[in-house]
mmCIF file of C-alpha atoms in Angstrom:
data_model
loop_
_atom_site.group_PDB
_atom_site.id
_atom_site.type_symbol
_atom_site.label_atom_id
_atom_site.label_comp_id
_atom_site.label_asym_id
_atom_site.label_seq_id
_atom_site.Cartn_x
_atom_site.Cartn_y
_atom_site.Cartn_z
ATOM 1 C CA MET A 23 -21.048 -23.410 -0.577
ATOM 2 C CA PHE A 24 -18.337 -21.983 1.604
ATOM 3 C CA SER A 25 -14.978 -21.644 -0.068
ATOM 4 C CA PHE A 26 -13.641 -21.871 3.436
ATOM 5 C CA PHE A 27 -10.318 -23.410 2.497
ATOM 6 C CA ARG A 28 -8.551 -24.695 -0.567
ATOM 7 C CA LYS A 29 -8.081 -28.437 -0.561
ATOM 8 C CA LYS A 30 -5.094 -29.679 -2.535
ATOM 9 C CA ALA A 31 -6.476 -31.718 -5.438
ATOM 10 C CA PRO A 32 -4.731 -34.896 -6.661
ATOM 11 C CA THR A 33 -3.225 -34.824 -10.144
ATOM 12 C CA PRO A 34 -5.685 -36.460 -12.593
ATOM 13 C CA PRO A 35 -4.328 -39.535 -14.441
ATOM 14 C CA THR A 36 -3.331 -39.025 -18.062
ATOM 15 C CA PRO A 37 -5.611 -41.037 -20.370
ATOM 16 C CA ASP A 38 -3.912 -43.643 -22.558
ATOM 17 C CA ARG A 39 -3.622 -42.605 -26.161
ATOM 18 C CA PRO A 40 -5.150 -45.096 -28.661
ATOM 19 C CA GLU A 41 -2.847 -46.610 -31.235
ATOM 20 C CA ALA A 42 -2.753 -44.826 -34.539
ATOM 21 C CA ALA A 43 -5.316 -46.167 -37.023
ATOM 22 C CA PRO A 44 -4.238 -47.422 -40.493
ATOM 23 C CA PRO A 45 -4.036 -44.663 -43.084
ATOM 24 C CA VAL A 46 -7.680 -44.615 -44.106
ATOM 25 C CA PRO A 47 -9.012 -41.323 -45.459
ATOM 26 C CA ALA A 48 -11.151 -39.767 -42.801
ATOM 27 C CA ALA A 49 -12.073 -36.383 -41.482
ATOM 28 C CA PRO A 50 -9.663 -35.216 -38.788
ATOM 29 C CA ALA A 51 -10.971 -35.808 -35.296
ATOM 30 C CA PRO A 52 -11.832 -32.646 -33.381
ATOM 31 C CA PRO A 53 -9.347 -31.791 -30.616
ATOM 32 C CA ALA A 54 -10.205 -33.179 -27.200
ATOM 33 C CA PRO A 55 -11.735 -30.514 -24.980
ATOM 34 C CA ALA A 56 -9.494 -29.243 -22.229
ATOM 35 C CA PRO A 57 -10.503 -30.435 -18.754
ATOM 36 C CA THR A 58 -12.642 -27.945 -16.947
ATOM 37 C CA VAL A 59 -10.989 -26.758 -13.778
ATOM 38 C CA PRO A 60 -13.114 -24.621 -11.449
ATOM 39 C CA ASP A 61 -11.562 -21.236 -10.773
ATOM 40 C CA PRO A 62 -11.137 -20.991 -6.980
ATOM 41 C CA ALA A 63 -11.254 -17.211 -7.262
ATOM 42 C CA ALA A 64 -14.551 -17.206 -9.145
ATOM 43 C CA PRO A 65 -17.298 -15.799 -6.902
ATOM 44 C CA VAL A 66 -20.338 -17.828 -5.989
ATOM 45 C CA ALA A 67 -23.003 -15.226 -6.627
ATOM 46 C CA ALA A 68 -25.846 -15.899 -4.213
ATOM 47 C CA PRO A 69 -24.056 -17.005 -1.018
ATOM 48 C CA ARG A 70 -21.302 -14.420 -1.391
ATOM 49 C CA GLN A 71 -23.801 -11.634 -2.017
ATOM 50 C CA GLY A 72 -25.667 -12.657 1.129
ATOM 51 C CA TRP A 73 -22.401 -12.573 3.048
ATOM 52 C CA LEU A 74 -21.573 -9.127 1.638
ATOM 53 C CA ASP A 75 -24.899 -7.792 2.907
ATOM 54 C CA LYS A 76 -24.125 -9.152 6.385
ATOM 55 C CA LEU A 77 -20.642 -7.693 6.234
ATOM 56 C CA LYS A 78 -21.996 -4.251 5.332
ATOM 57 C CA ALA A 79 -24.414 -4.407 8.259
ATOM 58 C CA GLY A 80 -21.686 -5.671 10.586
ATOM 59 C CA LEU A 81 -19.221 -2.934 9.661
ATOM 60 C CA ARG A 82 -21.771 -0.121 9.870
ATOM 61 C CA LYS A 83 -20.526 1.058 13.271
ATOM 62 C CA THR A 84 -16.971 1.304 11.965
ATOM 63 C CA GLY A 85 -17.757 2.712 8.547
ATOM 64 C CA SER A 86 -20.457 5.267 9.356
ATOM 65 C CA GLY A 87 -18.024 7.775 10.833
ATOM 66 C CA ILE A 88 -15.719 7.482 7.835
ATOM 67 C CA ALA A 89 -18.435 7.625 5.174
ATOM 68 C CA THR A 90 -19.979 10.828 6.558
ATOM 69 C CA VAL A 91 -16.756 12.683 5.759
ATOM 70 C CA PHE A 92 -17.656 12.575 2.068
ATOM 71 C CA THR A 93 -21.080 14.212 2.335
ATOM 72 C CA GLY A 94 -19.697 17.707 1.649
ATOM 73 C CA THR A 95 -19.179 19.494 -1.653
ATOM 74 C CA GLN A 96 -15.456 20.281 -1.630
ATOM 75 C CA ILE A 97 -12.181 18.377 -1.572
ATOM 76 C CA ASP A 98 -9.976 20.486 0.664
ATOM 77 C CA ASP A 99 -7.726 20.296 3.700
ATOM 78 C CA ALA A 100 -10.745 20.262 5.984
ATOM 79 C CA LEU A 101 -11.978 17.042 4.338
ATOM 80 C CA TYR A 102 -8.607 15.337 4.799
ATOM 81 C CA GLU A 103 -8.378 16.487 8.422
ATOM 82 C CA GLU A 104 -11.858 15.172 9.143
ATOM 83 C CA LEU A 105 -10.995 11.897 7.400
ATOM 84 C CA GLU A 106 -7.820 11.568 9.468
ATOM 85 C CA SER A 107 -9.833 11.925 12.668
ATOM 86 C CA ALA A 108 -12.431 9.401 11.481
ATOM 87 C CA LEU A 109 -9.769 6.827 10.586
ATOM 88 C CA LEU A 110 -8.042 7.231 13.940
ATOM 89 C CA MET A 111 -11.381 6.881 15.749
ATOM 90 C CA ALA A 112 -11.883 3.594 13.876
ATOM 91 C CA ASP A 113 -8.576 2.372 15.372
ATOM 92 C CA THR A 114 -6.817 2.375 12.019
ATOM 93 C CA GLY A 115 -3.658 3.513 13.780
ATOM 94 C CA VAL A 116 -1.290 6.380 13.047
ATOM 95 C CA LYS A 117 0.948 4.527 10.573
ATOM 96 C CA ALA A 118 -1.912 3.114 8.505
ATOM 97 C CA THR A 119 -3.814 6.422 8.600
ATOM 98 C CA THR A 120 -0.768 8.347 7.381
ATOM 99 C CA HIS A 121 -0.269 5.809 4.595
ATOM 100 C CA LEU A 122 -3.919 5.883 3.519
ATOM 101 C CA LEU A 123 -4.092 9.696 3.442
ATOM 102 C CA ALA A 124 -0.923 9.956 1.330
ATOM 103 C CA ASP A 125 -2.154 7.243 -1.030
ATOM 104 C CA LEU A 126 -5.601 8.858 -1.294
ATOM 105 C CA LYS A 127 -4.166 12.302 -2.110
ATOM 106 C CA ARG A 128 -2.056 10.716 -4.850
ATOM 107 C CA ARG A 129 -5.095 8.951 -6.311
ATOM 108 C CA VAL A 130 -7.178 12.140 -6.204
ATOM 109 C CA LYS A 131 -4.417 14.080 -7.962
ATOM 110 C CA GLU A 132 -3.955 11.445 -10.656
ATOM 111 C CA SER A 133 -7.699 11.057 -11.308
ATOM 112 C CA ARG A 134 -8.324 14.848 -11.113
ATOM 113 C CA THR A 135 -11.618 14.186 -9.396
ATOM 114 C CA THR A 136 -13.566 17.041 -7.831
ATOM 115 C CA ASP A 137 -16.441 15.038 -6.366
ATOM 116 C CA PRO A 138 -16.166 14.033 -2.679
ATOM 117 C CA ALA A 139 -18.338 10.980 -3.381
ATOM 118 C CA ALA A 140 -15.766 9.812 -5.928
ATOM 119 C CA VAL A 141 -13.040 10.293 -3.322
ATOM 120 C CA LYS A 142 -14.834 7.761 -1.130
ATOM 121 C CA GLY A 143 -14.483 5.222 -3.936
ATOM 122 C CA LEU A 144 -10.792 6.032 -4.222
ATOM 123 C CA LEU A 145 -10.401 5.514 -0.466
ATOM 124 C CA ALA A 146 -12.043 2.090 -0.810
ATOM 125 C CA ASP A 147 -9.460 1.243 -3.481
ATOM 126 C CA ALA A 148 -6.633 2.420 -1.222
ATOM 127 C CA ILE A 149 -7.924 0.339 1.697
ATOM 128 C CA ALA A 150 -8.348 -2.713 -0.540
ATOM 129 C CA ASP A 151 -4.758 -2.400 -1.773
ATOM 130 C CA LEU A 152 -3.477 -1.984 1.793
ATOM 131 C CA LEU A 153 -5.373 -5.073 2.973
ATOM 132 C CA ALA A 154 -4.567 -7.224 -0.093
ATOM 133 C CA PRO A 155 -1.469 -8.874 1.482
ATOM 134 C CA LEU A 156 -3.709 -10.180 4.301
ATOM 135 C CA GLN A 157 -5.926 -12.126 1.879
ATOM 136 C CA LYS A 158 -4.767 -15.731 1.761
ATOM 137 C CA PRO A 159 -6.638 -19.062 1.666
ATOM 138 C CA LEU A 160 -6.210 -21.755 4.297
ATOM 139 C CA VAL A 161 -4.833 -24.791 2.455
ATOM 140 C CA ILE A 162 -5.948 -28.238 3.607
ATOM 141 C CA GLY A 163 -4.447 -31.395 2.108
ATOM 142 C CA GLU A 164 -0.743 -30.732 1.724
ATOM 143 C CA HIS A 165 -0.216 -32.614 4.994
ATOM 144 C CA LYS A 166 -2.261 -35.450 6.459
ATOM 145 C CA PRO A 167 -3.337 -34.622 8.978
ATOM 146 C CA THR A 168 -3.114 -30.850 8.702
ATOM 147 C CA VAL A 169 -2.511 -29.810 12.310
ATOM 148 C CA ILE A 170 -4.027 -26.427 13.198
ATOM 149 C CA MET A 171 -3.173 -24.912 16.571
ATOM 150 C CA VAL A 172 -5.546 -22.170 17.744
ATOM 151 C CA ALA A 173 -4.695 -19.563 20.389
ATOM 152 C CA GLY A 174 -6.245 -16.383 21.728
ATOM 153 C CA VAL A 175 -7.028 -14.323 24.798
ATOM 154 C CA ASN A 176 -9.965 -15.119 27.054
ATOM 155 C CA GLY A 177 -13.331 -14.242 25.554
ATOM 156 C CA ALA A 178 -12.162 -13.709 21.967
ATOM 157 C CA GLY A 179 -14.509 -16.396 20.639
ATOM 158 C CA LYS A 180 -11.799 -19.002 20.112
ATOM 159 C CA THR A 181 -13.710 -22.190 20.931
ATOM 160 C CA THR A 182 -16.808 -21.022 19.049
ATOM 161 C CA SER A 183 -14.679 -20.209 16.001
ATOM 162 C CA ILE A 184 -13.138 -23.687 16.171
ATOM 163 C CA GLY A 185 -16.612 -25.170 16.252
ATOM 164 C CA LYS A 186 -17.706 -23.184 13.200
ATOM 165 C CA LEU A 187 -14.541 -24.075 11.321
ATOM 166 C CA THR A 188 -15.057 -27.744 12.224
ATOM 167 C CA ARG A 189 -18.570 -27.650 10.826
ATOM 168 C CA HIS A 190 -17.504 -26.204 7.496
ATOM 169 C CA LEU A 191 -14.538 -28.543 7.190
ATOM 170 C CA ALA A 192 -16.787 -31.519 7.877
ATOM 171 C CA ASP A 193 -19.442 -30.265 5.442
ATOM 172 C CA SER A 194 -16.757 -29.968 2.770
ATOM 173 C CA GLY A 195 -15.754 -33.598 3.181
ATOM 174 C CA ALA A 196 -12.714 -33.250 5.451
ATOM 175 C CA SER A 197 -12.447 -35.594 8.424
ATOM 176 C CA VAL A 198 -11.679 -33.643 11.584
ATOM 177 C CA LEU A 199 -10.326 -34.591 15.001
ATOM 178 C CA LEU A 200 -10.584 -32.078 17.857
ATOM 179 C CA ALA A 201 -8.059 -31.746 20.674
ATOM 180 C CA ALA A 202 -9.460 -30.163 23.860
ATOM 181 C CA ALA A 203 -6.127 -28.810 25.098
ATOM 182 C CA ASP A 204 -7.856 -26.144 27.193
ATOM 183 C CA THR A 205 -7.737 -28.405 30.241
ATOM 184 C CA PHE A 206 -8.091 -25.625 32.819
ATOM 185 C CA ARG A 207 -11.647 -24.560 32.030
ATOM 186 C CA ALA A 208 -14.243 -27.305 32.246
ATOM 187 C CA ALA A 209 -16.724 -25.241 30.241
ATOM 188 C CA ALA A 210 -14.272 -25.128 27.325
ATOM 189 C CA ARG A 211 -14.129 -28.928 27.118
ATOM 190 C CA GLU A 212 -17.886 -29.161 27.369
ATOM 191 C CA GLN A 213 -18.363 -26.480 24.713
ATOM 192 C CA LEU A 214 -15.969 -28.233 22.360
ATOM 193 C CA ALA A 215 -17.635 -31.575 23.067
ATOM 194 C CA VAL A 216 -20.993 -30.058 22.032
ATOM 195 C CA TRP A 217 -19.486 -28.962 18.707
ATOM 196 C CA ALA A 218 -17.978 -32.442 18.276
ATOM 197 C CA ASP A 219 -21.399 -34.026 18.816
ATOM 198 C CA ARG A 220 -23.120 -31.607 16.445
ATOM 199 C CA ASN A 221 -20.581 -32.236 13.728
ATOM 200 C CA THR A 222 -20.195 -35.968 14.464
ATOM 201 C CA VAL A 223 -16.422 -35.648 14.788
ATOM 202 C CA GLU A 224 -14.132 -37.228 17.362
ATOM 203 C CA ILE A 225 -12.565 -35.360 20.261
ATOM 204 C CA ILE A 226 -9.521 -36.103 22.399
ATOM 205 C CA THR A 227 -9.886 -34.772 25.942
ATOM 206 C CA GLN A 228 -8.509 -35.318 29.446
ATOM 207 C CA GLN A 229 -9.980 -33.737 32.537
ATOM 208 C CA GLY A 230 -7.223 -31.858 34.301
ATOM 209 C CA GLY A 231 -4.610 -33.356 31.983
ATOM 210 C CA ASP A 232 -1.514 -31.704 30.597
ATOM 211 C CA PRO A 233 -2.408 -29.587 27.532
ATOM 212 C CA ALA A 234 0.740 -30.625 25.679
ATOM 213 C CA ALA A 235 0.009 -34.318 26.343
ATOM 214 C CA VAL A 236 -3.554 -33.928 25.029
ATOM 215 C CA SER A 237 -2.212 -32.238 21.884
ATOM 216 C CA PHE A 238 0.381 -34.998 21.376
ATOM 217 C CA ASP A 239 -2.256 -37.719 21.767
ATOM 218 C CA ALA A 240 -4.559 -35.956 19.316
ATOM 219 C CA VAL A 241 -1.924 -35.608 16.597
ATOM 220 C CA THR A 242 -0.850 -39.222 17.083
ATOM 221 C CA ALA A 243 -4.489 -40.365 16.896
ATOM 222 C CA GLY A 244 -5.109 -38.202 13.840
ATOM 223 C CA LYS A 245 -2.212 -39.853 12.013
ATOM 224 C CA ALA A 246 -3.268 -43.366 13.052
ATOM 225 C CA ARG A 247 -6.907 -42.833 12.083
ATOM 226 C CA GLY A 248 -6.146 -41.097 8.791
ATOM 227 C CA ARG A 249 -7.869 -37.829 9.651
ATOM 228 C CA ASP A 250 -7.513 -34.830 7.319
ATOM 229 C CA VAL A 251 -7.384 -32.164 10.033
ATOM 230 C CA VAL A 252 -6.495 -32.024 13.729
ATOM 231 C CA LEU A 253 -7.727 -28.839 15.428
ATOM 232 C CA VAL A 254 -6.021 -28.050 18.738
ATOM 233 C CA ASP A 255 -7.962 -25.742 21.088
ATOM 234 C CA THR A 256 -5.728 -24.081 23.687
ATOM 235 C CA ALA A 257 -6.627 -22.196 26.858
ATOM 236 C CA GLY A 258 -7.249 -18.473 26.580
ATOM 237 C CA ARG A 259 -4.460 -16.323 27.981
ATOM 238 C CA LEU A 260 -3.159 -12.781 28.005
ATOM 239 C CA PRO A 261 0.183 -12.199 26.284
ATOM 240 C CA THR A 262 1.435 -10.613 29.540
ATOM 241 C CA GLN A 263 1.023 -13.950 31.355
ATOM 242 C CA LEU A 264 4.526 -15.157 30.577
ATOM 243 C CA HIS A 265 4.180 -18.609 32.168
ATOM 244 C CA LEU A 266 1.069 -19.292 30.072
ATOM 245 C CA MET A 267 2.773 -18.069 26.912
ATOM 246 C CA GLU A 268 5.615 -20.491 27.691
ATOM 247 C CA GLU A 269 3.022 -23.250 27.959
ATOM 248 C CA LEU A 270 1.909 -22.452 24.405
ATOM 249 C CA ARG A 271 5.488 -22.839 23.225
ATOM 250 C CA LYS A 272 5.627 -26.190 25.027
ATOM 251 C CA ILE A 273 2.452 -27.378 23.272
ATOM 252 C CA LYS A 274 3.997 -26.462 19.930
ATOM 253 C CA ARG A 275 7.243 -28.281 20.754
ATOM 254 C CA VAL A 276 5.420 -31.423 21.901
ATOM 255 C CA VAL A 277 3.207 -31.442 18.791
ATOM 256 C CA GLN A 278 6.394 -31.430 16.723
ATOM 257 C CA LYS A 279 7.442 -34.645 18.475
ATOM 258 C CA ALA A 280 4.293 -36.318 17.184
ATOM 259 C CA ASP A 281 4.732 -34.840 13.689
ATOM 260 C CA ALA A 282 7.981 -33.075 12.847
ATOM 261 C CA SER A 283 6.272 -30.813 10.293
ATOM 262 C CA ALA A 284 3.435 -29.773 12.643
ATOM 263 C CA PRO A 285 1.730 -27.547 13.540
ATOM 264 C CA HIS A 286 1.109 -26.610 9.926
ATOM 265 C CA GLU A 287 -1.035 -23.626 10.875
ATOM 266 C CA VAL A 288 -0.964 -21.493 14.022
ATOM 267 C CA LEU A 289 -4.046 -19.288 14.207
ATOM 268 C CA LEU A 290 -4.806 -16.430 16.565
ATOM 269 C CA VAL A 291 -8.446 -15.549 17.235
ATOM 270 C CA ILE A 292 -8.949 -11.814 17.862
ATOM 271 C CA ASP A 293 -11.978 -9.966 19.210
ATOM 272 C CA GLY A 294 -12.600 -7.039 16.851
ATOM 273 C CA ASN A 295 -13.847 -4.965 19.788
ATOM 274 C CA THR A 296 -10.342 -4.709 21.221
ATOM 275 C CA GLY A 297 -9.132 -2.282 18.521
ATOM 276 C CA GLN A 298 -5.467 -1.331 18.802
ATOM 277 C CA ASN A 299 -5.009 -3.896 21.565
ATOM 278 C CA ALA A 300 -5.589 -6.533 18.888
ATOM 279 C CA LEU A 301 -2.432 -5.346 17.131
ATOM 280 C CA MET A 302 -0.499 -5.778 20.361
ATOM 281 C CA GLN A 303 -1.885 -9.310 20.690
ATOM 282 C CA VAL A 304 -0.783 -10.173 17.152
ATOM 283 C CA LYS A 305 2.746 -8.956 17.861
ATOM 284 C CA ALA A 306 3.017 -10.807 21.181
ATOM 285 C CA PHE A 307 1.580 -14.121 19.999
ATOM 286 C CA ASP A 308 3.564 -13.978 16.771
ATOM 287 C CA GLU A 309 6.768 -13.560 18.745
ATOM 288 C CA ALA A 310 5.896 -16.623 20.824
ATOM 289 C CA LEU A 311 4.408 -18.914 18.176
ATOM 290 C CA GLN A 312 5.195 -17.544 14.690
ATOM 291 C CA LEU A 313 1.569 -17.094 13.620
ATOM 292 C CA THR A 314 0.434 -18.189 10.174
ATOM 293 C CA GLY A 315 -3.052 -16.685 10.208
ATOM 294 C CA LEU A 316 -5.736 -14.726 12.047
ATOM 295 C CA VAL A 317 -9.444 -15.128 12.735
ATOM 296 C CA ILE A 318 -11.101 -11.803 13.590
ATOM 297 C CA THR A 319 -14.469 -12.123 15.317
ATOM 298 C CA LYS A 320 -17.252 -9.833 16.575
ATOM 299 C CA LEU A 321 -16.742 -7.130 13.939
ATOM 300 C CA ASP A 322 -20.497 -6.521 14.033
ATOM 301 C CA GLY A 323 -20.373 -5.102 17.555
ATOM 302 C CA THR A 324 -17.518 -2.651 17.208
ATOM 303 C CA ALA A 325 -16.589 0.733 15.780
ATOM 304 C CA LYS A 326 -12.925 -0.350 15.765
ATOM 305 C CA GLY A 327 -12.842 -2.478 12.617
ATOM 306 C CA GLY A 328 -10.142 -0.234 11.177
ATOM 307 C CA VAL A 329 -7.624 -2.260 13.181
ATOM 308 C CA LEU A 330 -7.263 -4.548 10.144
ATOM 309 C CA CYS A 331 -5.538 -1.643 8.394
ATOM 310 C CA ALA A 332 -3.191 -1.252 11.352
ATOM 311 C CA ILE A 333 -2.372 -4.969 11.235
ATOM 312 C CA ALA A 334 -1.762 -4.771 7.480
ATOM 313 C CA ARG A 335 0.622 -1.871 7.912
ATOM 314 C CA GLU A 336 2.509 -2.964 11.026
ATOM 315 C CA LYS A 337 2.218 -6.765 11.327
ATOM 316 C CA PRO A 338 0.779 -8.254 8.119
ATOM 317 C CA VAL A 339 -0.208 -11.722 9.303
ATOM 318 C CA PRO A 340 -2.786 -13.213 6.872
ATOM 319 C CA VAL A 341 -6.451 -12.949 7.897
ATOM 320 C CA TYR A 342 -8.075 -16.262 7.016
ATOM 321 C CA PHE A 343 -11.563 -15.588 8.401
ATOM 322 C CA ILE A 344 -13.695 -12.760 9.772
ATOM 323 C CA GLY A 345 -16.895 -13.001 11.769
ATOM 324 C CA VAL A 346 -19.851 -10.643 12.041
ATOM 325 C CA GLY A 347 -22.249 -12.616 14.221
ATOM 326 C CA GLU A 348 -22.973 -15.736 16.245
ATOM 327 C CA LYS A 349 -24.510 -17.870 13.491
ATOM 328 C CA LEU A 350 -22.593 -20.505 11.598
ATOM 329 C CA GLU A 351 -22.805 -18.575 8.340
ATOM 330 C CA ASP A 352 -21.523 -15.402 10.021
ATOM 331 C CA LEU A 353 -17.912 -16.600 9.716
ATOM 332 C CA GLU A 354 -16.417 -16.383 6.225
ATOM 333 C CA THR A 355 -13.169 -16.128 4.330
ATOM 334 C CA PHE A 356 -11.571 -12.693 4.257
ATOM 335 C CA ASP A 357 -11.647 -10.747 0.989
ATOM 336 C CA ALA A 358 -9.823 -7.411 1.009
ATOM 337 C CA ARG A 359 -11.959 -5.692 -1.623
ATOM 338 C CA GLU A 360 -15.219 -6.916 -0.118
ATOM 339 C CA PHE A 361 -14.134 -5.607 3.265
ATOM 340 C CA ALA A 362 -13.151 -2.191 1.875
ATOM 341 C CA GLN A 363 -16.403 -1.840 -0.071
ATOM 342 C CA ALA A 364 -18.530 -2.951 2.890
ATOM 343 C CA LEU A 365 -16.673 -0.572 5.206
ATOM 344 C CA LEU A 366 -17.559 2.470 3.071
ATOM 345 C CA ALA A 367 -20.968 1.302 1.848
#
């Protein structure tokens, strides 16, 4: 089962207490057992282990250059210099690299380790701590519908990610309505319509229509039909295309006319292959839309996965999901420690 999002659970009713019995000698009744509440943080062994194996394979291109630094026999300046180069080559960025090296040296000093292999474990701990603020669940259920606006540059995998997210939401019992607000590219509407058919969810679309109008109609329909989630797919654009960035702001403003509290989530889909450019995208789209979360795709085809560290250090927008392949199960929730361990496996 995918713990893809946390759905807000209703408060269980309090059972009526029976009236006190007459004072008849009797053994005291055992205390009522406390209700069992599943721990959302508890790992699901088999599926999560399978995902971890895929993550390790997907991050091999990024992690191989870093892991080879620790094959020597000494912990010296040469090791740290080689590690600095490896981190920069993985697009970790100067600020994050400087932070990680300082943190690692402190950990090595405190642990008094002399084994380079042990230093690799300490680096994994440092990376996990750096990435920890990015780990946050996507909450569904506080608003009905929960309106999720999705943006990204062309080719980042935005529409495919929406389709995968739709599938998992639907499988988990949430009713979903899709808004095909990418009205400029016919293939985008068709692609989203295919996902709607596969997942047996409804879609609001207009050929050549105004993207903001489509988004407004979808949110209005989602409220009228009692849907749990409205997913708004927007056209891909570069952050340097100022008129298109203004259109995104317009979509957000118009959605707020349909629901004053919406959009409840504004997600940016990032192609992991873009490295440091991904950080620039996060900054630009956040300035325009006030992002609430990220989806990072295609980490299996890149040696630049260290960009997550750069994002954590310079623009810590939560990472809700990461993807390491084209299959449905290749998109999962982000876990900082899993990522750090897979990176240095």
